[in-house]
Coordinates of C-alpha atoms in Angstrom, one line a residue:
M1 CA 164.8 167.9 132.5
S2 CA 165.9 171.7 132.9
F3 CA 163.4 174.4 133.3
D4 CA 163.9 177.4 130.9
G5 CA 164.9 180.4 133.0
G6 CA 164.7 182.7 130.0
S7 CA 167.6 184.5 127.9
F8 CA 169.7 187.4 128.5
D9 CA 172.5 189.3 127.1
V10 CA 174.7 189.0 130.1
I11 CA 174.7 186.8 133.1
V12 CA 176.7 187.6 136.2
I13 CA 177.4 184.9 138.6
G14 CA 178.0 186.2 142.3
A15 CA 176.9 189.5 144.0
G16 CA 180.3 190.3 145.8
H17 CA 182.2 193.5 144.9
A18 CA 183.3 192.2 141.7
G19 CA 179.6 190.9 140.6
C20 CA 177.9 194.0 141.5
E21 CA 180.3 196.3 139.4
A22 CA 180.1 193.7 136.3
A23 CA 176.2 193.6 136.6
L24 CA 175.6 197.5 136.9
A25 CA 178.2 198.2 134.2
A26 CA 176.7 195.9 131.6
A27 CA 172.9 196.8 132.5
R28 CA 173.7 200.5 132.4
M29 CA 175.5 200.0 129.1
G30 CA 172.1 198.6 127.6
S31 CA 172.4 194.9 128.2
S32 CA 169.7 193.0 129.5
T33 CA 171.5 191.5 132.7
L34 CA 170.9 188.6 135.0
M35 CA 172.7 188.3 138.4
I36 CA 172.5 185.2 140.3
T37 CA 173.6 184.7 143.5
I38 CA 173.8 182.0 146.3
N39 CA 172.1 184.4 148.8
L40 CA 170.5 187.8 148.0
D41 CA 170.9 189.0 151.5
M42 CA 174.7 188.7 151.0
V43 CA 174.8 191.4 148.0
A44 CA 178.0 193.5 148.4
F45 CA 178.6 191.9 151.7
M46 CA 182.1 192.5 153.4
P47 CA 183.0 189.4 154.9
C48 CA 186.3 190.8 156.2
N49 CA 187.4 194.4 157.1
P50 CA 184.5 196.8 157.0
S51 CA 186.4 199.6 154.9
I52 CA 187.1 200.6 151.5
G53 CA 190.4 202.4 150.2
G54 CA 193.9 202.9 151.4
P55 CA 197.1 203.2 149.5
A56 CA 196.5 202.0 145.6
K57 CA 193.2 200.5 146.5
G58 CA 191.8 204.0 147.1
H59 CA 193.1 205.1 143.6
V60 CA 191.2 202.1 142.1
V61 CA 187.9 203.2 143.6
R62 CA 188.4 206.8 142.2
E63 CA 189.1 205.0 138.9
I64 CA 185.9 202.9 139.2
D65 CA 183.9 206.1 139.9
A66 CA 185.8 207.9 137.0
L67 CA 184.6 205.1 134.8
G68 CA 180.7 205.3 136.0
G69 CA 181.0 202.5 138.4
E70 CA 179.1 202.3 141.8
M71 CA 181.6 201.7 144.8
G72 CA 182.6 205.2 145.3
R73 CA 179.2 206.5 145.5
N74 CA 178.1 203.9 147.7
I75 CA 180.8 204.2 150.3
D76 CA 180.5 208.0 150.1
K77 CA 176.6 207.4 151.3
T78 CA 177.4 204.9 153.9
Y79 CA 180.9 205.9 155.5
I80 CA 181.3 206.2 159.2
Q81 CA 184.9 207.6 159.0
M82 CA 186.9 209.1 156.1
R83 CA 190.5 209.8 156.3
M84 CA 193.1 210.7 153.8
L85 CA 196.3 208.8 154.4
N86 CA 199.9 209.7 153.6
T87 CA 199.2 213.7 153.6
G88 CA 202.8 214.2 154.7
K89 CA 204.1 212.5 151.5
G90 CA 203.8 213.5 147.8
P91 CA 200.3 213.4 146.0
A92 CA 201.1 210.2 144.2
V93 CA 200.7 208.2 147.4
H94 CA 197.9 210.3 148.9
A95 CA 195.2 207.7 149.6
L96 CA 191.7 207.8 150.8
R97 CA 190.2 205.3 153.0
A98 CA 186.7 205.0 154.6
Q99 CA 185.2 203.1 157.5
A100 CA 182.1 201.6 156.2
D101 CA 178.7 200.8 157.9
K102 CA 179.0 197.6 156.5
F103 CA 175.3 196.7 156.9
L104 CA 174.2 199.9 155.4
Y105 CA 176.8 199.6 152.6
Q106 CA 175.4 196.3 151.4
H107 CA 171.8 197.3 151.7
T108 CA 172.4 200.5 149.9
M109 CA 174.2 198.6 147.1
K110 CA 171.5 196.0 147.2
E111 CA 168.8 198.9 146.7
T112 CA 170.7 200.5 143.7
M113 CA 170.8 197.2 142.0
E114 CA 167.0 196.4 142.5
K115 CA 166.2 199.7 141.0
E116 CA 168.4 199.2 137.8
P117 CA 166.0 199.0 134.9
N118 CA 167.9 196.5 132.9
L119 CA 169.0 194.3 135.9
T120 CA 167.3 191.2 137.0
M121 CA 168.4 189.6 140.4
R122 CA 167.9 185.8 141.1
Q123 CA 168.8 183.7 144.1
G124 CA 170.3 180.5 143.2
M125 CA 173.3 178.0 143.1
V126 CA 174.9 178.0 139.5
E127 CA 176.5 174.5 139.3
E128 CA 177.3 174.2 135.5
L129 CA 178.1 176.3 132.5
I130 CA 176.4 175.8 129.2
V131 CA 179.4 175.3 126.4
E132 CA 178.2 175.0 122.9
D133 CA 180.6 174.6 120.0
G134 CA 183.2 175.8 122.5
V135 CA 181.5 178.9 123.4
C136 CA 179.8 179.8 126.8
V137 CA 176.1 180.3 126.3
G138 CA 174.5 180.2 129.6
V139 CA 174.4 178.3 132.9
I140 CA 172.5 175.7 134.9
T141 CA 171.4 176.2 138.6
K142 CA 171.1 173.3 141.4
T143 CA 167.4 173.4 140.7
G144 CA 167.8 172.5 136.9
T145 CA 167.0 176.0 135.5
A146 CA 168.7 177.1 132.6
Y147 CA 169.3 180.6 131.7
R148 CA 171.1 181.5 128.4
A149 CA 173.1 184.5 127.6
K150 CA 175.7 186.0 125.0
S151 CA 178.1 186.7 127.6
V152 CA 178.6 185.2 131.1
V153 CA 180.8 186.6 133.9
L154 CA 182.0 184.6 136.8
T155 CA 182.6 186.4 140.0
T156 CA 182.5 183.7 142.6
G157 CA 184.9 185.2 145.2
T158 CA 186.1 182.7 147.9
Y159 CA 182.9 180.3 147.3
L160 CA 184.6 177.8 145.3
R161 CA 185.2 174.7 147.1
G162 CA 185.3 177.0 150.1
K163 CA 186.5 175.4 153.3
V164 CA 186.6 177.1 156.9
I165 CA 189.4 176.1 159.4
M166 CA 189.7 177.0 162.8
G167 CA 192.2 175.0 164.8
E168 CA 191.8 171.3 164.3
M169 CA 188.0 172.0 162.9
T170 CA 187.6 172.3 159.4
Y171 CA 184.0 172.3 157.3
E172 CA 183.0 173.0 153.8
S173 CA 181.6 176.7 153.8
G174 CA 181.7 180.0 152.1
P175 CA 182.4 183.4 153.9
N176 CA 180.4 183.8 157.0
N177 CA 179.1 180.2 157.0
Q178 CA 177.4 180.7 153.6
Q179 CA 177.0 177.7 151.2
P180 CA 180.1 176.9 149.2
S181 CA 180.0 176.5 145.6
I182 CA 181.1 172.7 145.0
K183 CA 179.9 171.5 141.4
L184 CA 180.7 174.7 139.6
A185 CA 184.6 174.3 140.7
E186 CA 184.2 170.7 139.3
N187 CA 182.6 171.9 136.3
L188 CA 185.5 174.4 135.6
R189 CA 188.0 171.6 136.0
E190 CA 186.1 169.3 133.5
L191 CA 186.1 172.2 131.1
G192 CA 189.9 172.3 131.2
F193 CA 190.8 175.3 133.4
K194 CA 193.7 175.2 135.8
L195 CA 192.7 176.1 139.3
V196 CA 195.0 176.8 142.4
R197 CA 194.2 176.6 146.0
F198 CA 194.4 180.1 147.8
K199 CA 193.8 180.9 151.5
T200 CA 192.6 184.0 153.4
G201 CA 191.4 184.8 156.7
T202 CA 189.5 187.2 158.9
P203 CA 190.1 188.3 162.7
P204 CA 187.5 187.8 165.6
R205 CA 184.8 190.4 166.2
V206 CA 184.2 191.9 170.0
H207 CA 181.7 193.4 171.8
K208 CA 182.1 197.3 172.2
S209 CA 180.7 197.4 175.9
T210 CA 183.6 195.0 176.8
I211 CA 186.5 197.3 175.4
D212 CA 188.4 199.6 177.7
F213 CA 189.2 202.6 175.3
S214 CA 191.0 204.5 178.0
K215 CA 193.9 202.2 177.3
T216 CA 193.9 202.6 173.5
E217 CA 194.8 205.7 171.2
I218 CA 191.8 207.4 169.5
Q219 CA 192.0 207.6 165.5
P220 CA 189.4 210.1 164.5
G221 CA 188.2 211.0 160.8
D222 CA 189.3 214.0 158.9
E223 CA 187.3 217.3 159.9
K224 CA 186.7 218.2 156.3
P225 CA 186.5 214.7 154.6
K226 CA 187.1 214.3 151.0
F227 CA 185.2 211.8 148.9
F228 CA 185.6 209.0 146.5
S229 CA 182.9 209.8 144.1
Y230 CA 183.5 213.0 141.9
E231 CA 179.8 213.3 142.1
T232 CA 179.6 213.7 146.0
E233 CA 179.8 217.3 146.8
S234 CA 179.0 217.1 150.6
S235 CA 178.1 214.8 153.3
D236 CA 176.5 215.1 156.7
N237 CA 177.6 211.4 157.9
E238 CA 178.3 211.3 161.3
Q239 CA 182.0 210.1 162.0
L240 CA 182.9 207.5 164.6
P241 CA 186.6 206.9 165.6
C242 CA 188.6 203.8 165.4
W243 CA 191.2 202.9 168.2
L244 CA 194.7 201.7 168.2
T245 CA 196.3 199.4 170.6
Y246 CA 199.2 197.0 170.4
T247 CA 199.9 193.2 171.1
S248 CA 201.9 192.5 174.3
A249 CA 204.7 190.2 175.1
Q250 CA 202.0 188.0 176.6
T251 CA 200.2 187.8 173.2
H252 CA 203.3 186.6 171.4
E253 CA 204.1 184.0 174.4
I254 CA 200.4 182.6 174.0
I255 CA 200.8 182.2 170.2
N256 CA 204.3 180.7 170.4
A257 CA 203.1 178.3 173.1
N258 CA 200.1 177.0 170.7
L259 CA 201.8 176.9 167.2
H260 CA 201.4 173.1 167.4
R261 CA 197.6 173.9 167.2
A262 CA 197.9 176.4 164.3
P263 CA 196.4 175.3 161.2
M264 CA 199.0 177.3 159.4
F265 CA 201.7 175.3 160.9
S266 CA 200.2 171.8 161.3
G267 CA 199.6 171.1 157.8
I268 CA 195.8 171.5 157.9
I269 CA 196.0 174.6 155.6
E270 CA 197.1 173.8 152.1
G271 CA 196.3 176.9 150.3
T272 CA 198.7 180.0 149.8
G273 CA 197.9 182.7 151.9
P274 CA 198.4 186.5 151.3
R275 CA 202.0 187.8 151.8
Y276 CA 200.7 191.3 152.5
C277 CA 198.0 190.5 154.9
P278 CA 199.4 187.7 157.0
S279 CA 197.8 186.0 160.0
I280 CA 198.8 187.2 163.6
E281 CA 200.6 183.7 164.1
D282 CA 202.2 184.0 160.8
K283 CA 203.5 187.7 161.8
I284 CA 204.8 186.5 165.1
V285 CA 206.8 183.9 163.5
R286 CA 208.1 185.8 160.7
F287 CA 208.8 189.0 162.5
S288 CA 210.0 187.4 165.8
D289 CA 212.2 190.5 166.7
K290 CA 209.4 192.9 166.9
P291 CA 208.1 193.3 170.5
K292 CA 204.4 194.4 169.4
H293 CA 202.2 194.7 166.4
Q294 CA 199.6 197.4 165.7
I295 CA 195.8 196.4 166.5
F296 CA 192.9 198.7 165.3
L297 CA 189.6 198.5 166.8
E298 CA 186.9 199.3 164.1
P299 CA 183.3 199.7 164.5
E300 CA 181.4 197.6 162.0
G301 CA 178.3 200.1 161.8
K302 CA 176.3 202.5 163.8
N303 CA 173.6 200.1 164.9
T304 CA 175.9 197.3 166.1
S305 CA 178.2 196.7 169.0
E306 CA 180.6 194.6 167.0
Y307 CA 184.1 195.7 166.5
Y308 CA 186.3 194.4 164.1
V309 CA 190.0 193.7 165.4
Q310 CA 192.1 194.8 162.4
G311 CA 195.6 193.2 162.4
L312 CA 194.7 189.9 164.4
S313 CA 193.7 187.7 161.6
T314 CA 193.7 184.2 162.8
S315 CA 192.8 180.7 162.4
M316 CA 193.9 179.5 165.7
P317 CA 191.3 177.4 168.0
E318 CA 188.7 179.3 169.9
D319 CA 190.2 179.0 173.3
V320 CA 193.7 180.5 172.0
Q321 CA 191.8 183.3 170.2
L322 CA 190.1 184.5 173.4
A323 CA 193.3 184.2 175.4
M324 CA 195.1 186.3 172.7
L325 CA 192.4 188.9 172.8
R326 CA 192.6 189.3 176.5
S327 CA 196.3 189.8 176.4
I328 CA 196.1 193.0 174.4
P329 CA 195.8 196.5 176.3
G330 CA 192.2 197.7 176.5
L331 CA 190.7 194.2 175.6
E332 CA 191.6 192.3 178.9
K333 CA 187.8 191.7 179.7
V334 CA 186.7 191.4 176.2
E335 CA 184.0 189.4 175.0
M336 CA 184.5 187.5 171.6
M337 CA 181.1 187.8 169.4
R338 CA 182.5 185.9 166.2
N339 CA 185.7 183.8 165.9
G340 CA 188.3 184.5 163.5
Y341 CA 189.0 181.9 160.8
A342 CA 190.9 181.0 157.8
I343 CA 189.0 180.2 154.5
E344 CA 190.5 178.0 151.6
Y345 CA 189.1 178.3 148.0
D346 CA 190.0 177.5 144.4
A347 CA 190.9 180.3 142.1
V348 CA 191.6 180.3 138.1
V349 CA 195.2 180.7 137.2
P350 CA 194.8 184.2 135.6
T351 CA 197.3 183.7 132.7
Q352 CA 194.4 181.8 131.2
L353 CA 192.7 185.2 130.6
W354 CA 193.0 187.6 127.9
P355 CA 193.5 191.4 129.2
S356 CA 189.7 191.9 128.4
L357 CA 189.1 189.1 131.2
E358 CA 187.5 186.9 128.8
T359 CA 188.8 183.4 129.1
K360 CA 191.2 182.1 126.2
L361 CA 189.7 178.6 126.6
I362 CA 186.0 179.4 126.4
P363 CA 184.9 182.6 124.4
G364 CA 182.1 184.4 125.9
L365 CA 183.2 183.4 129.5
F366 CA 184.7 186.2 131.7
T367 CA 186.1 186.0 135.3
A368 CA 186.5 188.8 137.8
G369 CA 187.5 189.3 141.3
Q370 CA 188.9 186.9 143.9
I371 CA 188.5 183.9 141.3
N372 CA 191.2 185.4 139.5
G373 CA 193.7 185.2 142.6
T374 CA 193.4 188.7 143.8
S375 CA 192.6 189.7 147.6
G376 CA 190.4 192.9 148.5
Y377 CA 187.1 194.4 147.7
E378 CA 188.7 197.3 145.7
E379 CA 190.9 194.9 143.4
A380 CA 187.7 192.8 142.8
A381 CA 185.5 195.8 141.9
G382 CA 187.9 197.1 139.6
Q383 CA 188.1 193.9 137.7
G384 CA 184.3 193.4 137.8
I385 CA 183.6 196.8 136.2
M386 CA 186.0 195.9 133.3
A387 CA 184.6 192.4 132.9
G388 CA 181.0 193.9 132.8
I389 CA 182.2 196.5 130.4
N390 CA 183.6 194.0 128.0
A391 CA 180.8 191.3 128.5
A392 CA 178.5 194.1 127.3
R393 CA 180.8 195.0 124.3
R394 CA 181.0 191.5 123.3
V395 CA 177.2 191.7 123.0
Q396 CA 177.3 194.8 121.1
G397 CA 179.8 193.5 118.5
K398 CA 182.5 196.0 119.7
E399 CA 186.3 195.7 120.5
P400 CA 187.0 195.2 124.3
V401 CA 188.2 198.1 126.5
I402 CA 191.7 197.4 127.7
L403 CA 193.4 199.9 130.1
D404 CA 197.1 200.2 129.9
R405 CA 199.5 200.4 132.7
S406 CA 199.8 204.3 132.3
Q407 CA 196.0 204.9 132.4
G408 CA 195.1 203.5 135.9
Y409 CA 195.8 201.0 138.6
I410 CA 193.2 198.8 137.1
G411 CA 195.3 198.4 134.2
V412 CA 198.2 197.6 136.3
L413 CA 196.3 194.9 138.2
I414 CA 194.8 193.1 135.2
D415 CA 198.1 193.4 133.2
D416 CA 200.0 191.8 136.2
L417 CA 197.5 189.2 136.5
V418 CA 197.0 187.9 132.9
T419 CA 200.9 188.5 132.0
K420 CA 202.6 187.3 135.2
G421 CA 200.0 185.3 137.0
T422 CA 200.4 185.2 140.9
N423 CA 201.5 182.6 143.2
E424 CA 199.6 183.9 146.2
P425 CA 196.5 186.1 146.6
Y426 CA 197.5 189.4 144.8
R427 CA 197.3 192.7 146.5
L428 CA 197.6 196.0 144.7
L429 CA 200.6 198.2 145.9
T430 CA 201.6 201.6 144.9
S431 CA 205.0 200.3 144.2
R432 CA 203.5 198.0 141.5
A433 CA 202.8 200.9 139.4
E434 CA 205.8 202.4 137.4
Y435 CA 203.9 205.4 136.5
R436 CA 202.4 206.3 139.9
L437 CA 202.9 209.9 139.5
L438 CA 200.5 210.0 136.6
L439 CA 198.1 207.5 138.6
R440 CA 197.1 209.9 141.3
H441 CA 193.9 210.0 143.4
D442 CA 193.3 213.6 142.4
N443 CA 193.2 213.0 138.8
A444 CA 191.3 209.8 138.0
D445 CA 188.6 211.8 136.4
L446 CA 191.1 213.5 133.7
R447 CA 192.6 209.8 133.1
L448 CA 189.3 208.0 132.7
T449 CA 186.0 209.9 132.7
P450 CA 186.1 210.6 128.6
L451 CA 186.5 206.8 128.4
G452 CA 183.6 206.2 130.7
H453 CA 181.5 208.6 128.7
E454 CA 182.3 207.0 125.4
I455 CA 181.4 203.6 126.5
G456 CA 178.1 205.0 127.9
L457 CA 178.5 204.7 131.8
I458 CA 179.0 208.6 132.3
S459 CA 176.0 210.9 131.7
D460 CA 176.1 213.8 129.5
E461 CA 175.5 216.1 132.6
R462 CA 178.4 214.6 134.5
Y463 CA 180.7 214.7 131.4
A464 CA 179.8 218.7 130.9
K465 CA 180.7 219.3 134.4
F466 CA 183.9 217.5 133.9
L467 CA 184.8 219.4 130.7
D468 CA 184.0 222.6 132.5
K469 CA 186.5 221.6 135.4
K470 CA 189.1 220.7 132.9
Q471 CA 188.9 223.9 131.0
K472 CA 189.0 225.9 134.1
V473 CA 192.1 224.3 135.3
E474 CA 193.7 224.7 132.0
Q475 CA 192.7 228.4 131.9
E476 CA 194.0 229.1 135.4
I477 CA 197.4 227.7 134.5
E478 CA 197.6 229.7 131.5
R479 CA 196.7 232.8 133.4
L480 CA 199.3 232.0 136.1
K481 CA 201.7 231.6 133.1
S482 CA 200.9 235.0 131.6
T483 CA 200.4 237.0 134.8
K484 CA 203.7 239.0 135.6
V485 CA 204.4 240.3 139.0
G486 CA 207.0 242.6 140.4
P487 CA 209.0 242.4 143.9
S488 CA 206.7 245.1 145.6
H489 CA 203.5 243.1 144.5
V490 CA 204.7 239.6 145.8
N491 CA 207.5 239.9 148.4
A492 CA 205.4 240.7 151.4
M493 CA 203.4 237.3 150.8
L494 CA 206.7 235.3 150.2
E495 CA 208.1 236.7 153.2
R496 CA 205.0 235.5 155.3
V497 CA 205.2 231.9 153.9
G498 CA 209.0 231.8 154.6
S499 CA 210.1 232.1 151.0
A500 CA 213.0 234.0 149.5
P501 CA 211.9 237.4 148.0
I502 CA 212.3 238.0 144.3
Q503 CA 214.5 240.6 142.9
D504 CA 213.2 241.1 139.3
G505 CA 209.6 240.5 137.7
S506 CA 208.3 236.9 137.6
N507 CA 205.3 235.2 136.5
L508 CA 202.8 233.4 139.0
L509 CA 203.5 230.1 137.6
T510 CA 207.1 230.3 138.6
I511 CA 206.2 231.6 141.8
L512 CA 203.6 228.8 142.5
R513 CA 206.3 226.2 141.7
R514 CA 208.0 227.0 145.2
P515 CA 207.2 224.2 147.8
E516 CA 206.0 226.8 150.3
V517 CA 203.7 228.6 148.2
S518 CA 200.1 227.6 147.6
H519 CA 197.4 228.5 145.2
D520 CA 195.5 230.3 147.9
D521 CA 198.6 232.4 148.7
I522 CA 198.6 233.3 144.9
E523 CA 194.9 234.4 145.0
E524 CA 195.6 236.7 148.0
I525 CA 197.8 238.8 145.6
S526 CA 196.2 238.0 142.1
P527 CA 192.5 236.6 142.6
S528 CA 191.5 234.2 139.9
P529 CA 188.5 235.5 137.7
F530 CA 187.4 231.9 137.3
E531 CA 185.1 230.2 139.9
L532 CA 187.5 227.5 141.3
T533 CA 186.6 224.7 143.6
E534 CA 189.2 223.2 146.2
E535 CA 189.5 220.1 143.7
M536 CA 190.3 222.6 140.8
K537 CA 193.0 224.3 142.9
E538 CA 194.5 221.2 144.0
Q539 CA 194.8 220.0 140.3
V540 CA 196.3 223.4 139.2
E541 CA 199.0 223.2 142.0
I542 CA 200.1 219.6 141.4
Q543 CA 200.3 220.0 137.9
I544 CA 202.4 223.0 138.2
K545 CA 204.8 221.9 140.9
Y546 CA 205.4 218.4 139.6
A547 CA 205.6 219.3 135.8
G548 CA 209.0 218.2 135.3
Y549 CA 208.4 214.8 137.1
I550 CA 205.2 214.3 135.0
E551 CA 207.0 215.1 131.9
K552 CA 209.5 212.4 132.4
Q553 CA 206.9 209.8 133.0
L554 CA 204.9 210.9 129.9
I555 CA 208.1 210.2 127.9
H556 CA 208.5 206.7 129.2
V557 CA 204.6 206.3 128.6
E558 CA 205.0 207.1 124.7
R559 CA 207.8 204.3 124.8
L560 CA 205.3 201.9 126.5
K561 CA 202.7 202.7 124.0
K562 CA 204.9 202.4 120.9
M563 CA 205.7 198.6 122.2
D564 CA 202.1 198.1 122.9
K565 CA 201.1 199.2 119.4
K566 CA 203.4 196.4 118.0
K567 CA 200.5 193.8 117.9
I568 CA 201.5 190.1 117.7
P569 CA 199.0 188.1 115.4
E570 CA 197.1 185.2 117.4
T571 CA 198.3 182.8 114.7
I572 CA 201.9 183.0 115.6
D573 CA 203.6 179.7 116.4
Y574 CA 206.5 180.4 118.9
N575 CA 208.1 176.9 118.2
E576 CA 208.9 178.1 114.7
I577 CA 211.0 180.9 115.9
E578 CA 214.7 179.9 116.1
G579 CA 216.9 181.4 118.9
I580 CA 214.3 182.2 121.6
A581 CA 215.1 180.5 124.9
I582 CA 213.1 177.3 125.7
E583 CA 211.5 179.0 129.1
A584 CA 210.4 182.1 126.8
R585 CA 208.9 179.9 124.1
Q586 CA 206.9 177.9 126.9
K587 CA 205.8 181.3 128.4
L588 CA 204.9 183.1 125.1
S589 CA 203.0 180.0 123.9
S590 CA 200.9 179.6 127.2
I591 CA 200.2 183.4 127.6
R592 CA 199.9 184.3 124.0
P593 CA 200.5 188.0 124.5
L594 CA 198.8 190.6 122.3
S595 CA 201.5 193.0 121.8
I596 CA 205.4 193.4 122.1
G597 CA 204.9 195.5 125.3
Q598 CA 202.9 192.7 127.2
A599 CA 205.5 190.0 125.9
S600 CA 208.3 192.2 127.3
R601 CA 206.5 192.1 130.7
I602 CA 206.4 188.3 130.9
S603 CA 208.6 186.8 133.7
G604 CA 211.3 184.7 132.1
V605 CA 211.2 186.5 128.7
T606 CA 214.6 188.4 128.2
P607 CA 215.3 191.5 126.0
A608 CA 217.1 189.3 123.8
D609 CA 214.0 187.0 123.3
I610 CA 212.0 190.4 122.3
S611 CA 214.8 191.4 119.9
I612 CA 214.5 187.9 118.2
L613 CA 210.7 188.1 118.2
L614 CA 210.6 191.5 116.6
V615 CA 212.9 190.5 113.7
Y616 CA 210.6 187.4 113.2
L617 CA 207.5 189.5 113.4
E618 CA 208.9 191.8 110.6
H619 CA 209.4 188.8 108.4
Y620 CA 206.1 187.3 109.3
N621 CA 204.2 190.4 108.4
R622 CA 206.1 190.9 105.1
V623 CA 205.1 187.2 104.1
T624 CA 201.6 187.7 105.2
A625 CA 201.3 190.9 103.2
A626 CA 202.8 189.4 100.2
R627 CA 200.0 186.5 100.4
G628 CA 197.4 189.3 100.2

């Protein structure tokens, strides 16, 4: 006999990075929201690296913030180091990365959630989904409590049938020795979902006092840090350095001598691991020609002596791990505080989802995060905010919000998952975004804040500030375009910055296009009448210097939008279409794309198949219209 736990608009299962964003988004949009998690002490926990951001991932955090999410604000409050990466390259790949105080990060996020008026938090193990007439309407916990809802979001991370592996030892467990979720995985299979087995891992943690930092290279934070959230204006956070060292020939010898004890190679590990974040034993085997690999020593927080050994993810036995560590310069006398381990878990095949992240099999059920086959906190949070938004909009009777590939890295991520699927834990890379010059770190607000305001996650006050910034940037560009200067006015400045002098009059916009000229240089000869922040000046400069490239990408985007506007009715039977290849027919029937654009991105669907589909659609639409 189950106990009635009450009814809610939205239930979120799991309190990792996807669950936090999903629950906060739904609650802030006015939905009464329940978050259920196995352990309330693990809200927003970082079981792996204590950092947020980096290439592509940092862009996602900015996008979450531009939509009104929490990850950017939270890391800005709790970082212990902030660095902008790739500053020697173009703005498309500039990426912010923060080292987090992992304990402060999770406590601050938990506090934010506890204060959210529409959000109820409960500790419990969900074991079963309540499905009535094919629709998900609630959940049942291990204690028999039934909670009902109009939308349910599953964000179970790596807990579904989680199994920890270290050397010859294996045991059922979630990350960091938490309880795994066994019965919910079985329930998903019973409901007809296809699941795959994936694997991830984490390195050992070592004691600070046993590290010889004199043998390592210091990696300090930026003197003038930038922030993830558009709301953060300043910070007095004390920054702690990270440290760089390398594996040695001895490290490689130890690993090679013990490969027969490595679960990766002995057959103990069945799940597929992440290609772009391999274990150290996998790296040594795959890149045997490399004499050494980078190892970063990263503090886990201000009030702990634990250091994270970035680059040494491993599932080797404990004795081998210690020997490996002590073969690395600076770690000769190191003491290991926690062992590294691998964890296997079940994930949902993501082609079973609509682009809204609602499952095709069971309406009312959404999934987000590592359960969808991704790796990384940022990828999880990006899916989480979209699943939370769409779960709340389902309750409101509104159409889902779907970001396309030209709007954000979140759009690229979700489109890749639901259209192509993934054979390994998916990691977002800048190379996956064909419009990366448009999807920059600096312009996430210009791309997504109007949408965040429209759906109710960006306040009127913040939106007014955004509009003011946008207007000032446009006015400044217009001013530079209309302000003419002669050689006598500008040549001294051009000579100072190493740029060729002008012979005739020119406008300031043309002069700012020169690579060696900055907006600050322009202001020396023609101060702006507008009060411009550093962020506004950066925006003016990028929009002017990269105008030609941006224009080309916008033309491509228009083509993409035309393809995505050609909708495919859900009722289409692909088996009726003559001429389409068998593989394409199977893929189209399985994925059921919503548009010609999405269909064209399915692996195995050729341009010839798309041409036949377009002809068929024209005929189909004419016949449907004639029937009235």
